[in-house]
PDB file of C-alpha atoms in Angstrom:
ATOM      1  CA  UNK A   1      89.194  98.675 121.860  1.00  0.00           C
ATOM      2  CA  UNK A   2      91.729 100.419 119.685  1.00  0.00           C
ATOM      3  CA  UNK A   3      91.508 104.011 118.564  1.00  0.00           C
ATOM      4  CA  UNK A   4      93.443 106.678 116.743  1.00  0.00           C
ATOM      5  CA  UNK A   5      93.327 110.434 117.190  1.00  0.00           C
ATOM      6  CA  UNK A   6      94.412 113.010 114.656  1.00  0.00           C
ATOM      7  CA  UNK A   7      94.051 116.287 116.516  1.00  0.00           C
ATOM      8  CA  UNK A   8      94.414 118.572 113.518  1.00  0.00           C
ATOM      9  CA  UNK A   9      91.736 118.831 110.842  1.00  0.00           C
ATOM     10  CA  UNK A  10      94.106 120.746 108.599  1.00  0.00           C
ATOM     11  CA  UNK A  11      97.790 121.522 108.426  1.00  0.00           C
ATOM     12  CA  UNK A  12      99.100 124.357 106.296  1.00  0.00           C
ATOM     13  CA  UNK A  13     102.732 124.558 105.290  1.00  0.00           C
ATOM     14  CA  UNK A  14     104.761 126.409 102.695  1.00  0.00           C
ATOM     15  CA  UNK A  15     106.542 124.426 100.033  1.00  0.00           C
ATOM     16  CA  UNK A  16     110.066 123.588 101.048  1.00  0.00           C
ATOM     17  CA  UNK A  17     109.314 123.722 104.759  1.00  0.00           C
ATOM     18  CA  UNK A  18     109.193 120.642 106.956  1.00  0.00           C
ATOM     19  CA  UNK A  19     105.792 119.208 107.756  1.00  0.00           C
ATOM     20  CA  UNK A  20     104.375 117.190 110.628  1.00  0.00           C
ATOM     21  CA  UNK A  21     100.978 115.521 110.784  1.00  0.00           C
ATOM     22  CA  UNK A  22     100.147 114.311 114.260  1.00  0.00           C
ATOM     23  CA  UNK A  23      98.691 110.988 115.341  1.00  0.00           C
ATOM     24  CA  UNK A  24      98.219 109.370 118.735  1.00  0.00           C
ATOM     25  CA  UNK A  25      96.893 105.904 119.325  1.00  0.00           C
ATOM     26  CA  UNK A  26      95.363 103.714 121.972  1.00  0.00           C
ATOM     27  CA  UNK A  27      95.727  99.957 121.747  1.00  0.00           C
ATOM     28  CA  UNK A  28      96.390  97.030 124.012  1.00  0.00           C
ATOM     29  CA  UNK A  29      99.563  95.178 123.214  1.00  0.00           C
ATOM     30  CA  UNK A  30     101.957  96.000 120.426  1.00  0.00           C
ATOM     31  CA  UNK A  31     100.463  98.261 117.808  1.00  0.00           C
ATOM     32  CA  UNK A  32     100.417  97.895 114.055  1.00  0.00           C
ATOM     33  CA  UNK A  33     100.503 101.514 112.874  1.00  0.00           C
ATOM     34  CA  UNK A  34     100.000 102.804 109.356  1.00  0.00           C
ATOM     35  CA  UNK A  35      99.829 106.039 107.415  1.00  0.00           C
ATOM     36  CA  UNK A  36      97.762 106.355 104.251  1.00  0.00           C
ATOM     37  CA  UNK A  37      97.163 109.248 101.869  1.00  0.00           C
ATOM     38  CA  UNK A  38      93.974 109.916  99.935  1.00  0.00           C
ATOM     39  CA  UNK A  39      93.623 112.131  96.896  1.00  0.00           C
ATOM     40  CA  UNK A  40      90.169 113.457  95.888  1.00  0.00           C
ATOM     41  CA  UNK A  41      87.688 110.749  94.866  1.00  0.00           C
ATOM     42  CA  UNK A  42      90.340 108.059  95.115  1.00  0.00           C
ATOM     43  CA  UNK A  43      91.108 105.164  97.393  1.00  0.00           C
ATOM     44  CA  UNK A  44      93.883 105.228  99.924  1.00  0.00           C
ATOM     45  CA  UNK A  45      97.551 104.791  99.146  1.00  0.00           C
ATOM     46  CA  UNK A  46      99.874 103.178 101.643  1.00  0.00           C
ATOM     47  CA  UNK A  47     102.731 105.392 102.831  1.00  0.00           C
ATOM     48  CA  UNK A  48     104.431 103.507 105.636  1.00  0.00           C
ATOM     49  CA  UNK A  49     103.947 101.238 108.597  1.00  0.00           C
ATOM     50  CA  UNK A  50     105.428 100.434 111.974  1.00  0.00           C
ATOM     51  CA  UNK A  51     105.311  96.900 113.299  1.00  0.00           C
ATOM     52  CA  UNK A  52     108.498  96.445 115.309  1.00  0.00           C
ATOM     53  CA  UNK A  53     112.083  97.572 115.124  1.00  0.00           C
ATOM     54  CA  UNK A  54     113.457 101.045 114.560  1.00  0.00           C
ATOM     55  CA  UNK A  55     111.259 103.812 115.839  1.00  0.00           C
ATOM     56  CA  UNK A  56     111.907 105.921 112.740  1.00  0.00           C
ATOM     57  CA  UNK A  57     110.154 104.431 109.750  1.00  0.00           C
ATOM     58  CA  UNK A  58     110.816 105.608 106.219  1.00  0.00           C
ATOM     59  CA  UNK A  59     108.120 105.344 103.587  1.00  0.00           C
ATOM     60  CA  UNK A  60     107.018 106.425 100.153  1.00  0.00           C
ATOM     61  CA  UNK A  61     107.484 109.879  98.596  1.00  0.00           C
ATOM     62  CA  UNK A  62     110.036 110.959 101.190  1.00  0.00           C
ATOM     63  CA  UNK A  63     107.706 110.605 104.154  1.00  0.00           C
ATOM     64  CA  UNK A  64     108.778 109.172 107.474  1.00  0.00           C
ATOM     65  CA  UNK A  65     107.141 108.615 110.828  1.00  0.00           C
ATOM     66  CA  UNK A  66     108.446 108.309 114.337  1.00  0.00           C
ATOM     67  CA  UNK A  67     106.984 105.782 116.735  1.00  0.00           C
ATOM     68  CA  UNK A  68     107.040 106.992 120.318  1.00  0.00           C
ATOM     69  CA  UNK A  69     105.798 104.375 122.748  1.00  0.00           C
ATOM     70  CA  UNK A  70     105.872 106.566 125.848  1.00  0.00           C
ATOM     71  CA  UNK A  71     103.779 109.239 124.157  1.00  0.00           C
ATOM     72  CA  UNK A  72     101.717 106.709 122.165  1.00  0.00           C
ATOM     73  CA  UNK A  73     102.325 108.786 119.085  1.00  0.00           C
ATOM     74  CA  UNK A  74     103.145 108.085 115.465  1.00  0.00           C
ATOM     75  CA  UNK A  75     103.601 111.463 113.808  1.00  0.00           C
ATOM     76  CA  UNK A  76     104.111 111.690 110.055  1.00  0.00           C
ATOM     77  CA  UNK A  77     106.932 113.916 108.866  1.00  0.00           C
ATOM     78  CA  UNK A  78     108.638 115.137 105.740  1.00  0.00           C
ATOM     79  CA  UNK A  79     111.733 117.362 105.678  1.00  0.00           C
ATOM     80  CA  UNK A  80     110.651 119.435 102.675  1.00  0.00           C
ATOM     81  CA  UNK A  81     107.014 119.674 101.612  1.00  0.00           C
ATOM     82  CA  UNK A  82     105.837 119.788  98.012  1.00  0.00           C
ATOM     83  CA  UNK A  83     102.643 121.289  96.625  1.00  0.00           C
ATOM     84  CA  UNK A  84     101.844 117.825  95.268  1.00  0.00           C
ATOM     85  CA  UNK A  85     101.788 116.492  98.844  1.00  0.00           C
ATOM     86  CA  UNK A  86      98.497 118.308  99.384  1.00  0.00           C
ATOM     87  CA  UNK A  87      95.982 115.593 100.222  1.00  0.00           C
ATOM     88  CA  UNK A  88      94.100 113.936 103.048  1.00  0.00           C
ATOM     89  CA  UNK A  89      96.243 111.859 105.397  1.00  0.00           C
ATOM     90  CA  UNK A  90      94.967 109.067 107.599  1.00  0.00           C
ATOM     91  CA  UNK A  91      96.648 107.365 110.499  1.00  0.00           C
ATOM     92  CA  UNK A  92      95.409 103.847 111.233  1.00  0.00           C
ATOM     93  CA  UNK A  93      96.002 101.129 113.791  1.00  0.00           C
ATOM     94  CA  UNK A  94      95.498  97.396 113.861  1.00  0.00           C
ATOM     95  CA  UNK A  95      95.163  94.579 111.368  1.00  0.00           C
ATOM     96  CA  UNK A  96      91.644  95.595 110.288  1.00  0.00           C
ATOM     97  CA  UNK A  97      92.585  99.273 110.310  1.00  0.00           C
ATOM     98  CA  UNK A  98      90.825 101.614 112.647  1.00  0.00           C
ATOM     99  CA  UNK A  99      91.273 105.005 111.047  1.00  0.00           C
ATOM    100  CA  UNK A 100      91.692 108.430 112.494  1.00  0.00           C
ATOM    101  CA  UNK A 101      89.480 111.236 111.256  1.00  0.00           C
ATOM    102  CA  UNK A 102      92.082 112.412 108.778  1.00  0.00           C
ATOM    103  CA  UNK A 103      94.160 115.551 108.426  1.00  0.00           C
ATOM    104  CA  UNK A 104      94.056 117.667 105.337  1.00  0.00           C
ATOM    105  CA  UNK A 105      97.509 118.842 104.356  1.00  0.00           C
ATOM    106  CA  UNK A 106      97.671 122.004 102.298  1.00  0.00           C
ATOM    107  CA  UNK A 107     101.053 122.946 100.863  1.00  0.00           C
ATOM    108  CA  UNK A 108     101.291 126.363  99.249  1.00  0.00           C
ATOM    109  CA  UNK A 109     103.927 128.092  97.177  1.00  0.00           C
TER     110      UNK A 109
ATOM    111  CA  UNK B   1     102.367  95.129  92.328  1.00  0.00           C
ATOM    112  CA  UNK B   2      99.420  94.702  94.726  1.00  0.00           C
ATOM    113  CA  UNK B   3      96.809  96.420  92.590  1.00  0.00           C
ATOM    114  CA  UNK B   4      93.172  96.435  93.631  1.00  0.00           C
ATOM    115  CA  UNK B   5      90.609  97.290  90.994  1.00  0.00           C
ATOM    116  CA  UNK B   6      87.177  98.519  92.013  1.00  0.00           C
ATOM    117  CA  UNK B   7      84.300  98.888  89.588  1.00  0.00           C
ATOM    118  CA  UNK B   8      82.310 100.958  88.874  1.00  0.00           C
ATOM    119  CA  UNK B   9      84.008 104.171  89.951  1.00  0.00           C
ATOM    120  CA  UNK B  10      80.676 105.898  90.150  1.00  0.00           C
ATOM    121  CA  UNK B  11      77.048 104.901  89.824  1.00  0.00           C
ATOM    122  CA  UNK B  12      73.706 106.655  90.001  1.00  0.00           C
ATOM    123  CA  UNK B  13      70.647 104.570  90.714  1.00  0.00           C
ATOM    124  CA  UNK B  14      67.022 105.071  91.567  1.00  0.00           C
ATOM    125  CA  UNK B  15      65.658 104.476  95.027  1.00  0.00           C
ATOM    126  CA  UNK B  16      64.572 100.872  95.501  1.00  0.00           C
ATOM    127  CA  UNK B  17      67.010  99.344  93.030  1.00  0.00           C
ATOM    128  CA  UNK B  18      70.101  97.297  93.827  1.00  0.00           C
ATOM    129  CA  UNK B  19      73.688  98.078  92.930  1.00  0.00           C
ATOM    130  CA  UNK B  20      76.642  95.717  92.777  1.00  0.00           C
ATOM    131  CA  UNK B  21      80.220  96.884  93.319  1.00  0.00           C
ATOM    132  CA  UNK B  22      83.130  94.642  92.371  1.00  0.00           C
ATOM    133  CA  UNK B  23      86.539  94.528  93.980  1.00  0.00           C
ATOM    134  CA  UNK B  24      89.321  92.571  92.323  1.00  0.00           C
ATOM    135  CA  UNK B  25      92.881  91.910  93.312  1.00  0.00           C
ATOM    136  CA  UNK B  26      94.679  91.971  89.964  1.00  0.00           C
ATOM    137  CA  UNK B  27      98.098  90.561  90.716  1.00  0.00           C
ATOM    138  CA  UNK B  28      97.744  88.738  93.997  1.00  0.00           C
ATOM    139  CA  UNK B  29      95.384  86.443  95.820  1.00  0.00           C
ATOM    140  CA  UNK B  30      93.438  87.961  98.656  1.00  0.00           C
ATOM    141  CA  UNK B  31      91.958  85.609 101.204  1.00  0.00           C
ATOM    142  CA  UNK B  32      90.569  88.593 103.053  1.00  0.00           C
ATOM    143  CA  UNK B  33      89.042  91.770 101.705  1.00  0.00           C
ATOM    144  CA  UNK B  34      87.545  94.669 103.594  1.00  0.00           C
ATOM    145  CA  UNK B  35      84.719  97.029 102.698  1.00  0.00           C
ATOM    146  CA  UNK B  36      84.671 100.568 103.990  1.00  0.00           C
ATOM    147  CA  UNK B  37      82.244 103.416 103.721  1.00  0.00           C
ATOM    148  CA  UNK B  38      83.313 107.031 103.759  1.00  0.00           C
ATOM    149  CA  UNK B  39      81.011 109.977 104.310  1.00  0.00           C
ATOM    150  CA  UNK B  40      81.979 113.435 103.043  1.00  0.00           C
ATOM    151  CA  UNK B  41      84.840 114.923 104.994  1.00  0.00           C
ATOM    152  CA  UNK B  42      84.861 111.985 107.379  1.00  0.00           C
ATOM    153  CA  UNK B  43      86.996 108.986 108.036  1.00  0.00           C
ATOM    154  CA  UNK B  44      86.528 105.485 106.694  1.00  0.00           C
ATOM    155  CA  UNK B  45      84.158 103.219 108.545  1.00  0.00           C
ATOM    156  CA  UNK B  46      84.754  99.501 108.301  1.00  0.00           C
ATOM    157  CA  UNK B  47      81.565  97.791 107.168  1.00  0.00           C
ATOM    158  CA  UNK B  48      82.590  94.173 106.884  1.00  0.00           C
ATOM    159  CA  UNK B  49      85.413  91.713 106.460  1.00  0.00           C
ATOM    160  CA  UNK B  50      85.050  89.426 103.481  1.00  0.00           C
ATOM    161  CA  UNK B  51      86.629  85.977 103.629  1.00  0.00           C
ATOM    162  CA  UNK B  52      86.954  83.793 100.561  1.00  0.00           C
ATOM    163  CA  UNK B  53      84.571  80.873 100.659  1.00  0.00           C
ATOM    164  CA  UNK B  54      82.794  81.874 103.850  1.00  0.00           C
ATOM    165  CA  UNK B  55      80.296  84.377 105.133  1.00  0.00           C
ATOM    166  CA  UNK B  56      81.353  87.936 105.649  1.00  0.00           C
ATOM    167  CA  UNK B  57      81.801  89.327 109.129  1.00  0.00           C
ATOM    168  CA  UNK B  58      79.852  92.524 109.576  1.00  0.00           C
ATOM    169  CA  UNK B  59      80.671  95.334 111.966  1.00  0.00           C
ATOM    170  CA  UNK B  60      78.145  96.367 114.556  1.00  0.00           C
ATOM    171  CA  UNK B  61      75.380  98.490 113.140  1.00  0.00           C
ATOM    172  CA  UNK B  62      75.845  97.375 109.520  1.00  0.00           C
ATOM    173  CA  UNK B  63      72.774  95.698 108.057  1.00  0.00           C
ATOM    174  CA  UNK B  64      73.903  92.426 106.526  1.00  0.00           C
ATOM    175  CA  UNK B  65      70.669  92.005 104.592  1.00  0.00           C
ATOM    176  CA  UNK B  66      71.115  95.392 102.994  1.00  0.00           C
ATOM    177  CA  UNK B  67      74.804  95.172 102.220  1.00  0.00           C
ATOM    178  CA  UNK B  68      75.343  91.737 100.723  1.00  0.00           C
ATOM    179  CA  UNK B  69      78.956  90.669 100.446  1.00  0.00           C
ATOM    180  CA  UNK B  70      80.169  87.732  98.429  1.00  0.00           C
ATOM    181  CA  UNK B  71      83.768  86.578  98.190  1.00  0.00           C
ATOM    182  CA  UNK B  72      83.520  83.959  95.508  1.00  0.00           C
ATOM    183  CA  UNK B  73      87.198  83.598  94.685  1.00  0.00           C
ATOM    184  CA  UNK B  74      90.610  84.626  95.898  1.00  0.00           C
ATOM    185  CA  UNK B  75      90.571  87.632  93.590  1.00  0.00           C
ATOM    186  CA  UNK B  76      86.978  88.872  93.692  1.00  0.00           C
ATOM    187  CA  UNK B  77      84.670  90.251  96.325  1.00  0.00           C
ATOM    188  CA  UNK B  78      81.381  91.983  95.611  1.00  0.00           C
ATOM    189  CA  UNK B  79      79.238  94.341  97.642  1.00  0.00           C
ATOM    190  CA  UNK B  80      75.573  94.600  96.676  1.00  0.00           C
ATOM    191  CA  UNK B  81      73.545  97.446  98.101  1.00  0.00           C
ATOM    192  CA  UNK B  82      70.007  96.131  98.043  1.00  0.00           C
ATOM    193  CA  UNK B  83      66.905  98.307  97.810  1.00  0.00           C
ATOM    194  CA  UNK B  84      69.043 101.401  97.872  1.00  0.00           C
ATOM    195  CA  UNK B  85      67.789 104.599  99.443  1.00  0.00           C
ATOM    196  CA  UNK B  86      69.197 108.144  99.294  1.00  0.00           C
ATOM    197  CA  UNK B  87      70.804 107.704 102.709  1.00  0.00           C
ATOM    198  CA  UNK B  88      72.925 104.924 101.211  1.00  0.00           C
ATOM    199  CA  UNK B  89      74.616 107.484  98.981  1.00  0.00           C
ATOM    200  CA  UNK B  90      78.254 107.425  99.925  1.00  0.00           C
ATOM    201  CA  UNK B  91      81.782 106.549  98.848  1.00  0.00           C
ATOM    202  CA  UNK B  92      82.454 102.833  99.173  1.00  0.00           C
ATOM    203  CA  UNK B  93      86.031 101.573  99.218  1.00  0.00           C
ATOM    204  CA  UNK B  94      87.341  98.027  99.197  1.00  0.00           C
ATOM    205  CA  UNK B  95      90.749  96.828 100.242  1.00  0.00           C
ATOM    206  CA  UNK B  96      92.720  93.632 100.257  1.00  0.00           C
ATOM    207  CA  UNK B  97      95.703  92.271 102.110  1.00  0.00           C
ATOM    208  CA  UNK B  98      98.519  90.301 100.572  1.00  0.00           C
ATOM    209  CA  UNK B  99      99.829  88.694 103.719  1.00  0.00           C
ATOM    210  CA  UNK B 100      99.391  88.604 107.476  1.00  0.00           C
ATOM    211  CA  UNK B 101      97.718  91.090 109.781  1.00  0.00           C
ATOM    212  CA  UNK B 102     100.799  93.306 109.847  1.00  0.00           C
ATOM    213  CA  UNK B 103     100.854  93.680 106.066  1.00  0.00           C
ATOM    214  CA  UNK B 104      99.421  96.897 104.648  1.00  0.00           C
ATOM    215  CA  UNK B 105      96.032  96.932 103.007  1.00  0.00           C
ATOM    216  CA  UNK B 106      95.835  97.864  99.356  1.00  0.00           C
ATOM    217  CA  UNK B 107      92.827  99.919  98.406  1.00  0.00           C
ATOM    218  CA  UNK B 108      90.650 100.219  95.360  1.00  0.00           C
ATOM    219  CA  UNK B 109      89.870 103.668  94.020  1.00  0.00           C
ATOM    220  CA  UNK B 110      86.403 103.636  95.503  1.00  0.00           C
ATOM    221  CA  UNK B 111      82.872 103.812  94.156  1.00  0.00           C
ATOM    222  CA  UNK B 112      80.755 106.928  94.455  1.00  0.00           C
ATOM    223  CA  UNK B 113      77.143 105.795  94.861  1.00  0.00           C
ATOM    224  CA  UNK B 114      74.348 108.307  94.423  1.00  0.00           C
ATOM    225  CA  UNK B 115      70.794 107.159  95.016  1.00  0.00           C
ATOM    226  CA  UNK B 116      68.107 109.448  93.648  1.00  0.00           C
TER     227      UNK B 116
END
């Protein structure tokens, strides 16, 4: 069985500072890893994915994620946070998408 | 590209009635669509996988007779909540894939169902 863990319910960061949203996974074989963002009362928007290749994946809105096989992690990062980045972020694994519990990102001025 | 339209965005119905939710891929053909349910402040739970022209595959614990899924064409899947009860109140989200299993899913904006 595959699973995803997002250890932080909420991450608070000041605008302009770097942000990291953590994700670890458990899957047999090579993982398909995804990050999605959800704004209130909306569906999910795709940010980025890792299938194979470079461990550093660049995605939408300036986000990137680093795949670390030894640590089974796929943390989401952004060098400089914006207030508009405040939302709920989900890490997911697999072709049918098993989601983590989500991390609420709050960016303040 | 890859727009998924979900309708209605919200619906209120009385207990015992049925509600149909539509999910359309507007600019691509989706052989497979997925239906999720999201409880407040919780993650998305996969309910079923909808395949065009065949029966849906339901996840364990999901009542197939209560949540009827039809995938009549390559651009339309519907979820019907039959004989709805207050505990069925939730946020339902559909998604569709444009390619293989490694392709990202594209999500509709969800439907907020409230059963009174």
